[in-house]
CSV table of C-alpha atoms in Angstrom, one decimal:
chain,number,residue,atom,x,y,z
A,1,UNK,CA,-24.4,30.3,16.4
A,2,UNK,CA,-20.8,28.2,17.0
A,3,UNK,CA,-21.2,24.6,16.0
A,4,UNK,CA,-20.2,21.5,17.4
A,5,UNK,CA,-17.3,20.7,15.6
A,6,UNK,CA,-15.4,17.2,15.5
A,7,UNK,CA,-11.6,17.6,14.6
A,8,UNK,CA,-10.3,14.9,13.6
A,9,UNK,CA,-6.4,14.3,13.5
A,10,UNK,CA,-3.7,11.6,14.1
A,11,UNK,CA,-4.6,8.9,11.8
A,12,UNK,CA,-2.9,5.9,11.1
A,13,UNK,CA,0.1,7.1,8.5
A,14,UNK,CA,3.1,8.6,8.6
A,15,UNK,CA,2.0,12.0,8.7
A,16,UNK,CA,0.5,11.6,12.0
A,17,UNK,CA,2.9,14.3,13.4
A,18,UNK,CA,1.6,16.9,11.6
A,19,UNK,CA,-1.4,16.2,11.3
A,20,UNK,CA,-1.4,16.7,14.6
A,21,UNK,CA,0.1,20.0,14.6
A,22,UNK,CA,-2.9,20.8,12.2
A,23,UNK,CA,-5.6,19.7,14.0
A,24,UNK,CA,-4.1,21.5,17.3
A,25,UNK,CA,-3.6,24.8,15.2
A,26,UNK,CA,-7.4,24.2,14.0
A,27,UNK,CA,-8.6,23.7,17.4
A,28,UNK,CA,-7.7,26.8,18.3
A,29,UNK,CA,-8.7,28.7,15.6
A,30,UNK,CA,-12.4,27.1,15.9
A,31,UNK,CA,-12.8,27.8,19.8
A,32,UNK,CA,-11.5,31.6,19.2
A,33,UNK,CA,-14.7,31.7,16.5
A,34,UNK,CA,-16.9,30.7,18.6
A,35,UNK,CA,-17.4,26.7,18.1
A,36,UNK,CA,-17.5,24.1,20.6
A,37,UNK,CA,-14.9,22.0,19.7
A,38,UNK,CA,-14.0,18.1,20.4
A,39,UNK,CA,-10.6,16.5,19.4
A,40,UNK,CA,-11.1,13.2,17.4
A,41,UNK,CA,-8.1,11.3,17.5
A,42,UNK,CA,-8.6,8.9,14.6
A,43,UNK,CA,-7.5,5.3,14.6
A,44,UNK,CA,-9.4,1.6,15.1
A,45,UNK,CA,-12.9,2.2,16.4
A,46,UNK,CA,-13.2,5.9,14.5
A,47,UNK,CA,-16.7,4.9,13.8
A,48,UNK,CA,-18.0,3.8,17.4
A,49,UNK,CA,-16.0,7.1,18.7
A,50,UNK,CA,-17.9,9.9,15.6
A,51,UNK,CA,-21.6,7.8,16.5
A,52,UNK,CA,-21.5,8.8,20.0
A,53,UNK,CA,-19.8,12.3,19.7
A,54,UNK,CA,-22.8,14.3,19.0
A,55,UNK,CA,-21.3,16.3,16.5
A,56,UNK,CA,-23.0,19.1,13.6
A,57,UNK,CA,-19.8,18.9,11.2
A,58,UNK,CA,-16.4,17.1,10.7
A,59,UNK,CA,-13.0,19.3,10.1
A,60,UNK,CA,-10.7,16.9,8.4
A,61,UNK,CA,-7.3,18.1,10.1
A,62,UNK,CA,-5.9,14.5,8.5
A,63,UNK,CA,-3.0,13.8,5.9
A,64,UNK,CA,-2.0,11.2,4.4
A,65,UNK,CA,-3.5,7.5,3.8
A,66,UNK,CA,-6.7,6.5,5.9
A,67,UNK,CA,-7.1,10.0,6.2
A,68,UNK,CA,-6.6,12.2,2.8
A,69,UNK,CA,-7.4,9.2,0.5
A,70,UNK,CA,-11.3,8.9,0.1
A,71,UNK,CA,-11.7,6.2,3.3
A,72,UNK,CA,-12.5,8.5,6.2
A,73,UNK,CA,-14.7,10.5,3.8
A,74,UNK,CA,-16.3,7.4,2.8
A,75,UNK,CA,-17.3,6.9,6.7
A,76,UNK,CA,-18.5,10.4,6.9
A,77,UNK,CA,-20.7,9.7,4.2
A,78,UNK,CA,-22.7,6.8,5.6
A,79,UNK,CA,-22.5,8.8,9.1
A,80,UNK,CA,-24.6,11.3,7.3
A,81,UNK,CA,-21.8,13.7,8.9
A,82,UNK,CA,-20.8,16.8,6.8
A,83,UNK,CA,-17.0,17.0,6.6
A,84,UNK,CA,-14.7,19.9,5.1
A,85,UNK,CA,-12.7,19.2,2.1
A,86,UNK,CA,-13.0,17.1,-1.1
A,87,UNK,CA,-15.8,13.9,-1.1
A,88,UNK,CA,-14.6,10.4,-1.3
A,89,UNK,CA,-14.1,9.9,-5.4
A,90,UNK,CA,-12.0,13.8,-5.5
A,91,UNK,CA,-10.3,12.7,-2.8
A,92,UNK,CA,-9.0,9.0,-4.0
A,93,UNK,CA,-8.0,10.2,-7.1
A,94,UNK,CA,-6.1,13.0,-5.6
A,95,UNK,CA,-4.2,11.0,-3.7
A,96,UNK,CA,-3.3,8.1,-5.9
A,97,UNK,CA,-0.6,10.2,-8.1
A,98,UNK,CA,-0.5,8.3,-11.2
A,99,UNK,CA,-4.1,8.1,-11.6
A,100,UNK,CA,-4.0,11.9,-11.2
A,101,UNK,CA,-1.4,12.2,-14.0
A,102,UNK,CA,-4.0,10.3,-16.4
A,103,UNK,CA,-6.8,12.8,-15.8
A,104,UNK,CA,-4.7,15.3,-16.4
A,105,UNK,CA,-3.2,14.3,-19.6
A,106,UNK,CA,-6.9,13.4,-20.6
A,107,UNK,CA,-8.2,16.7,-19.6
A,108,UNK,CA,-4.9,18.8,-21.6
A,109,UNK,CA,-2.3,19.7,-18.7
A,110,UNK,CA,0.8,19.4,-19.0
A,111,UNK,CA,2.2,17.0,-16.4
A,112,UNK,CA,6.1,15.3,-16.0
A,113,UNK,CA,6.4,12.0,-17.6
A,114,UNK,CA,6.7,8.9,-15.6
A,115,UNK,CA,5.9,6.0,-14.7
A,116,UNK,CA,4.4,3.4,-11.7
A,117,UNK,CA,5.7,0.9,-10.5
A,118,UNK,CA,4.7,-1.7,-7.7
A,119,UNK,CA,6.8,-3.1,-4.8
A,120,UNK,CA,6.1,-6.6,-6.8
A,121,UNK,CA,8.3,-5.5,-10.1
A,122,UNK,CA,11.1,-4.3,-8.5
A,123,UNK,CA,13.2,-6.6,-10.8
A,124,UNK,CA,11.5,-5.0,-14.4
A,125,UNK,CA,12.8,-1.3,-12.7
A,126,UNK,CA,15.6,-1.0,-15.3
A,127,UNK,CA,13.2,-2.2,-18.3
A,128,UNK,CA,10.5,0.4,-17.1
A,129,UNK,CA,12.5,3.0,-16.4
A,130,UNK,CA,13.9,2.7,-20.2
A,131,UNK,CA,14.8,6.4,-21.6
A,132,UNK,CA,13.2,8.3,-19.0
A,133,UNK,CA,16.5,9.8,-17.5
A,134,UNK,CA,18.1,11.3,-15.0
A,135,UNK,CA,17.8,13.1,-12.8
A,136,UNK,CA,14.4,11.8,-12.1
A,137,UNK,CA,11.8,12.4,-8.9
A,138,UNK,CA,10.8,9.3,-7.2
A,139,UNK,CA,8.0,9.4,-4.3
A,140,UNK,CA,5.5,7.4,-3.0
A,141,UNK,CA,2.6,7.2,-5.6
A,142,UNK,CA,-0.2,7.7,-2.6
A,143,UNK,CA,1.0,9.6,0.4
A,144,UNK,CA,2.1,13.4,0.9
A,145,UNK,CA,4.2,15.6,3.0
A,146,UNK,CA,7.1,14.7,0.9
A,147,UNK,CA,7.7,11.8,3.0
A,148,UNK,CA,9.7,9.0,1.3
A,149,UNK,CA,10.5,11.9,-1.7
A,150,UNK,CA,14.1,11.5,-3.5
A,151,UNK,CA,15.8,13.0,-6.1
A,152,UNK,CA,18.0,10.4,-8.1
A,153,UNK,CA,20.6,11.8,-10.3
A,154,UNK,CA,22.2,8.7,-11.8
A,155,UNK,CA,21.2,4.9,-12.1
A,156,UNK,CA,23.2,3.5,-9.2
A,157,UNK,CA,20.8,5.1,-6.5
A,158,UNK,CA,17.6,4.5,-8.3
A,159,UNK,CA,17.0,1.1,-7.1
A,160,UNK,CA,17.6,1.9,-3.5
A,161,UNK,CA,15.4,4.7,-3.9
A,162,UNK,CA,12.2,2.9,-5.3
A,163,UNK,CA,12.6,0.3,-2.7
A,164,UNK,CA,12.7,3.3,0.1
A,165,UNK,CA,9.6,5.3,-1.4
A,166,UNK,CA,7.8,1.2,-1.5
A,167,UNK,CA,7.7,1.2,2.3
A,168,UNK,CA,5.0,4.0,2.4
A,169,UNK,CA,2.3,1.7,0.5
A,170,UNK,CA,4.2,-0.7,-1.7
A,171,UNK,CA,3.5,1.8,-5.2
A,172,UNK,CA,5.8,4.2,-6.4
A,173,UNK,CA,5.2,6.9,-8.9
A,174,UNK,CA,8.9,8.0,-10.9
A,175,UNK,CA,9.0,11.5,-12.5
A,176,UNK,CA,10.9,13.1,-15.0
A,177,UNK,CA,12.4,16.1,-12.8
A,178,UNK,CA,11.2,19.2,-14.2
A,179,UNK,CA,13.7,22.2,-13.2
A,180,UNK,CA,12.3,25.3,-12.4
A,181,UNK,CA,10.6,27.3,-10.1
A,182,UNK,CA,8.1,25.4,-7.7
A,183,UNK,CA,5.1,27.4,-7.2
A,184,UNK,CA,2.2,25.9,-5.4
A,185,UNK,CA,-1.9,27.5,-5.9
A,186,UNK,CA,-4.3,27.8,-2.6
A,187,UNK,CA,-7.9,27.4,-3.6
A,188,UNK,CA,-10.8,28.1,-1.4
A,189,UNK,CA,-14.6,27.8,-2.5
A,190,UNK,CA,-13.6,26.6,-5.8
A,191,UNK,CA,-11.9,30.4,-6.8
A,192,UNK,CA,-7.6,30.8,-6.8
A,193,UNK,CA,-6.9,32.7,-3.3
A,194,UNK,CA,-3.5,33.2,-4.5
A,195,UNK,CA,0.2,31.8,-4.8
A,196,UNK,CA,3.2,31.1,-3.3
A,197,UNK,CA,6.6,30.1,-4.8
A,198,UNK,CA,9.2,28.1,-2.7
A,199,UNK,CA,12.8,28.4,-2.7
A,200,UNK,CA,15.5,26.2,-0.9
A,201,UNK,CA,18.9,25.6,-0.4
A,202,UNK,CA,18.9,22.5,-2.1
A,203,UNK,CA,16.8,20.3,-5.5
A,204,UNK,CA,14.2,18.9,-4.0
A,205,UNK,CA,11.1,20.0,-1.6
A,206,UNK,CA,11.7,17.2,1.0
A,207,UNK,CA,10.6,16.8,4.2
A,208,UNK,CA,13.5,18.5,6.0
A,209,UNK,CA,12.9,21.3,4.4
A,210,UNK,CA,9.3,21.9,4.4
A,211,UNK,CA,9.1,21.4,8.2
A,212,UNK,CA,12.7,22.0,9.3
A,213,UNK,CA,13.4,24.9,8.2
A,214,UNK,CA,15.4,26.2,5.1
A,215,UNK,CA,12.9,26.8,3.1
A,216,UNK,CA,12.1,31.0,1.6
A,217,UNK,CA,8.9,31.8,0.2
A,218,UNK,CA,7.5,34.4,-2.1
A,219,UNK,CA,4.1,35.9,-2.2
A,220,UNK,CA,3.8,35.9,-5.2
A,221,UNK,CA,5.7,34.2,-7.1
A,222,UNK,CA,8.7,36.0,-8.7
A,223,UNK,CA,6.7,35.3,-12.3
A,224,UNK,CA,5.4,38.1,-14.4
A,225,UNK,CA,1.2,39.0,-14.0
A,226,UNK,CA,0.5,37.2,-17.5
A,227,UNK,CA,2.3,34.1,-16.8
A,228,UNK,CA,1.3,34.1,-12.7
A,229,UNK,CA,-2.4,34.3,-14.2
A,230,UNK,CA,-1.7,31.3,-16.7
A,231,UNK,CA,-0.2,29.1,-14.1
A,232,UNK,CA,-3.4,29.7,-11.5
A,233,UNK,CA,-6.0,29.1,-14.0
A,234,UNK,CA,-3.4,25.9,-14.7
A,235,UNK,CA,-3.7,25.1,-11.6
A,236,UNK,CA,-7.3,25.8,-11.4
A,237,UNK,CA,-8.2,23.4,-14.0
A,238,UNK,CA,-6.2,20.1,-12.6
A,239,UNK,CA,-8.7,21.1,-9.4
A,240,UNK,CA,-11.8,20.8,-11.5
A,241,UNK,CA,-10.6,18.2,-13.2
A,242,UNK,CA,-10.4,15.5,-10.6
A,243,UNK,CA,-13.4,17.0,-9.3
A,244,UNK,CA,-12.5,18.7,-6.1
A,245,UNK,CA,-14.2,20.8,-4.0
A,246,UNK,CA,-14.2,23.0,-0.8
A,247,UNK,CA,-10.2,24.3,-0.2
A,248,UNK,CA,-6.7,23.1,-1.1
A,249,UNK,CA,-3.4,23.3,-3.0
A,250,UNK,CA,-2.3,22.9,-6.4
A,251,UNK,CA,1.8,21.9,-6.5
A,252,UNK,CA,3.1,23.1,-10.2
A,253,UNK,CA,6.5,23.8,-11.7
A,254,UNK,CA,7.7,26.4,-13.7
A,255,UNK,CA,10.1,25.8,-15.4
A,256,UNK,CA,13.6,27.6,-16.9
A,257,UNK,CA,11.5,26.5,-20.5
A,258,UNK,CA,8.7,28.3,-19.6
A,259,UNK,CA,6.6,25.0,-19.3
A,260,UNK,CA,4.7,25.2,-16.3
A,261,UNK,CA,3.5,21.4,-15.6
A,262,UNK,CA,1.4,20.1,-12.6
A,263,UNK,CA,3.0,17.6,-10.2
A,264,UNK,CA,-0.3,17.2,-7.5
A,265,UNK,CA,-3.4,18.2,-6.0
A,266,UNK,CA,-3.4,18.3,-2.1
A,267,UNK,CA,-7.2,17.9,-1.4
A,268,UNK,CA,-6.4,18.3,2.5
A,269,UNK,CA,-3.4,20.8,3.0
A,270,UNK,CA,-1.2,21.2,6.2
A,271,UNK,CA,-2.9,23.9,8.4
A,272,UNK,CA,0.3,24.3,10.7
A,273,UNK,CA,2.1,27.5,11.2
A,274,UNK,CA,4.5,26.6,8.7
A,275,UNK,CA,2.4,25.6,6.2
A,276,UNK,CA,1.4,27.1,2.7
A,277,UNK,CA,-2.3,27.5,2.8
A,278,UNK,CA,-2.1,29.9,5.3
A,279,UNK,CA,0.5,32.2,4.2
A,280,UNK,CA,-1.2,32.3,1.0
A,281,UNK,CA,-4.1,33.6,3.3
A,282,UNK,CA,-2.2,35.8,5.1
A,283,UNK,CA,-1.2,37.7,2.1
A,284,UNK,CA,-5.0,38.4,1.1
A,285,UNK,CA,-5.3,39.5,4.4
A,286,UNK,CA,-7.4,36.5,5.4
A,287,UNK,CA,-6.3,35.5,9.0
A,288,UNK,CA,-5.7,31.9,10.4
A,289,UNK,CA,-9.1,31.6,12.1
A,290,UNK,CA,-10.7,33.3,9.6
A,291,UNK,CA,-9.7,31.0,6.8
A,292,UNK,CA,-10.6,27.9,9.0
A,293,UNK,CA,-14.1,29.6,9.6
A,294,UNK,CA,-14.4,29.8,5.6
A,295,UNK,CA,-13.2,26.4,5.4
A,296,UNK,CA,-15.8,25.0,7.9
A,297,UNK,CA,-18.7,27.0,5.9
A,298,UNK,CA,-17.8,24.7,2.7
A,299,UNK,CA,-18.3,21.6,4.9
A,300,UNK,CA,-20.9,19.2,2.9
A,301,UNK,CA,-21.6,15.8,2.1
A,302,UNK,CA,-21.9,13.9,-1.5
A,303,UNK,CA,-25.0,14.2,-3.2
A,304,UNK,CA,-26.0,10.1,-3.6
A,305,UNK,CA,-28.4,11.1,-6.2
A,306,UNK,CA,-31.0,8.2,-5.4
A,307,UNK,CA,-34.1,7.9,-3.7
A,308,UNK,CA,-34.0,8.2,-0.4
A,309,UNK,CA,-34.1,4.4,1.9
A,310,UNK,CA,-37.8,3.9,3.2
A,311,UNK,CA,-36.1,3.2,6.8
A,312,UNK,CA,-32.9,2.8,8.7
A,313,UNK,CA,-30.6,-0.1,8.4
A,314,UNK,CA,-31.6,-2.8,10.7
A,315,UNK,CA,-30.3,-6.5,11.9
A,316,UNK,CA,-32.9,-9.2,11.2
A,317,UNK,CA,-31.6,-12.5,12.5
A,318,UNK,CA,-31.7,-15.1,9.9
A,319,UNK,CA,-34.5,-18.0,10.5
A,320,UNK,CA,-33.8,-21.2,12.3
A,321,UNK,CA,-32.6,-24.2,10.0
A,322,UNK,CA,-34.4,-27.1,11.3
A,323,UNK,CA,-31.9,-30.2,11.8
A,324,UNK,CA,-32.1,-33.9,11.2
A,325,UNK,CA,-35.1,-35.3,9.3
């Protein structure tokens, strides 16, 4: 039987755009499977609108901040509302870059060097930076899509840079660039559902590219089986390590050294015609509505792991406070 599905989309951030591309794409997809299927456009009052929607299951169609980063989930949660996707810890962590990069590092995987650094200590950027290099990647430490992404090749444009990437939540992450082939990992239902390596005309995966146009793919990657098999179990580790769950993306270079590192986990990936996830589908022979069906049958909630609350919150007014003497 077809569900009652809430997709939600918009948000608040800068990727508003495409997530709404996604969620249209997903609408679409869900309705053609059979669902019944109400738009959620997500912004101030999210809560008051999900309460009186009547809805069995959430499809995150979301990117970004307020939407990719743990807080939306963490509504969900106390909504009692299963939702597709990672749960609010997976999620938080996946999205805050440089915490990312330490979970790696303490779980073995090989990750560029780098560094944060807050809006705040702009005037230390030369002191932190120290021997790091150039060129170097610099992009917003929590947001995705590539927005606010550069790719600095001498210490002039560095500062500007860091100062540009600060708008989109005041922290920055700073990378040693790692030159190689970019291959990114789609994983659905905690298994590797395959690869896809991107090519384009110029350093750097930036948003121009990736939704302008430019941009050649191969499925698969141009890598030989052995090495192709080492970088998806790569990739599946960095999943498992930040404790994901449900579908997404691993982003990894290869590079000319043959040292293939991990630059992110996307916990929720575009679902737009021109995005990865799919095409990685496509070439398993998995269609567009097909793999947002699979996607909506891994929708779940966090297991709290306590007792469950004798009754539903209430509002007691507080007693009187008599005055005078």
């Amino acid at each position: 039987m077809g569900k009652r599905v809430g997709v939600l989309m918009g948000g608040w951030g800068e990727e508003r755009e495409i997530s709404l591309k996604t969620g249209e794409a997903v609408v679409a997809a869900l309705e053609e499977q059979g669902h019944t299927v109400t738009r959620v456009f997500a912004g101030p009052g999210l809560d008051r609108v999900l309460r009186s929607a009547e809805l069995d299951v959430a499809f995150l169609a979301l990117h970004g901040r307020m939407g990719e980063d743990g807080k939306v989930q963490g509504l969900l949660e106390l909504l009692e509302l299963p939702y597709t996707g990672s749960g609010v810890m997976a999620s938080a962590l996946a999205m805050n870059k440089p915490f990312a990069k330490k979970l790696f590092r303490l779980h073995n995987l090989p990750t560029p060097q780098g560094y944060r650094i807050g809006r705040e200590e702009l005037a230390t950027l030369q002191e932190r930076h120290g021997d790091l290099g150039f060129p170097c990647v610099v992009k917003p430490a929590c947001g995705g899509s590539s927005v606010g992404l550069a790719l600095v090749n001498e210490p002039e444009a560095l500062a500007s840079a860091v100062a540009e990437a600060c708008r989109y939540g005041g922290e920055v992450l700073v990378e040693r660039f790692a030159r190689g082939r970019e291959v990114t990992v789609g994983i659905l239902g905690g298994e590797v559902l395959g690869s896809c390596e991107i090519s384009y005309p110029r350093e750097g995966f930036d948003y121009e590219a990736k939704y302008k146009g430019g941009a050649r793919y191969f499925l698969p990657p141009r890598l030989s089986p052995t090495r192709l098999a080492n970088v998806e179990h790569l990739a599946l580790a960095a999943w498992q390590a930040l404790g994901c769950r449900g579908y997404g993306r691993v982003d990894l270079i290869c590079s000319d050294e043959d040292n293939d590192v991990v630059l992110e986990v996307n916990t929720l990936p575009g679902l737009t015609p021109m995005s990865l996830l799919p095409k990685i589908a496509a070439q398993r022979g998995i269609t567009f509505p097909q793999l947002c069906e699979r996607i909506l049958t891994l929708a779940t909630r966090d297991e709290a792991g306590v007792t469950e609350a004798p009754e539903r919150a209430t509002v007691q007014p507080a007693p009187r406070r008599a005055v005078g003497g």
